[in-house]
C-alpha angles and dihedrals in degrees: 000000000000117000112259115250113245128215110252108239135163117272094222135031131191115220121200114202110222104173094104088062111019094031101042095045090062095053115106095201117070113254109214114242093240090053091052090051091048091052092049090051092049091050090049089057093061098069096262107151102197134037130184092214105183147325124256096217125138109287091234091057095052110009092181089071099044089114094061096127094048094049094049095045091049095061102043089114090068095092094164091070129075107219123202132177136202114242127189100192145356093278091056090045091054091049090051094049092047089052092054105264113151098188128047126199118206122225116230137150127215094223134048092230093058092040092054090051094045105033105010092238141078123275093253093048091049093050094047087054090063094077096087091045092053091046092050091048092051092051090048096046091243125142123236129207127186130223139196116204121203087016094155101034138357123215088220103039105023122220114019116227113243089228090064092053090048091052091052092048089049090055090049089052091051089053092054096252109142101178125066129178115211110209127201088199098177099028095252097135128101129202095255091052092048093049094047095044094049092046092056095043095048092050092046096044107028093166094054121098111218125200130186129233106187128184119203098218094134100024097258100108099103092043087054090049089057092050090051092048089055087058090053098256111157103172119083136167120217138166128228112251089001096283120166149075139169119257089208097049115071112225096017114149133184131305122260105289113259092225091051092048095045092046094049092048091048091052088056091051095253116142121228102164089238123131103228095200092054091043092053091049090048091050092054092047093048092048088055092048094048095039098232143026131237096228121309121177093190092055089048101045106010127232120303091251091068091059096059095039100067113129095208091052092049091050091055092049091052094052 
């Protein structure tokens, strides 16, 4: 019998945990600052290497993150974690840098409709406004990454033309930004679209590092992860217990759950550096602290390993 052909996938993947920003901002009930800090510390104990810890937006825009400085300053002892923060403007960037953030993530939409709702300006105007942020970061020795929200579908405008995404990435390149996160903010993408889009972008911008930020609104997030893996993508965002949602995107739900993503990757033999047992315990604890989850298959069914490690089943097999 001929050996079965295997799908070629990366050997390692880097997961960035985004619940402290994307997840917390969507919560209606105030999460006490100390509870946020506790959750960040518990996540840091699982082997996660990167955390998007907060957003330095105006407190009136997202009240849930008004304690951004306090949260960041309280975890500076966690030197094994790379912390990044979302910033909307140069004032937010300065606040983030002063608090101790060493990597900034820029806020940008793929469509004018979403940008007007989110940033009160067009996409081009928003991107042109990044120049002082990038200049400040360079002077401060801080890294900058770009992002494109609703990259695969906008709740106001529908499917986003690939040409528009390419134009935005080209502008990022001209600004000296060499990392861009592509966000499926409302879960409108499908695996074929992900694969095709990444193929074009990687050929057009070979020096750019692309990462994926996938919401599981319609249950396609992990399928989209697989499509991205097939294009060689190794950077993914996820949110513990599937928390998340965009206040400026009607119908947006949480990101793919970190425990679901890490478990699925492990089953395919892909390393993440995350301890799945610790991650599962953390997920249960965080669900209790938050009071709900945003959709976690692992919390519902458990990891595969639990199914073939049942003493009573083994006893029956041995008889």
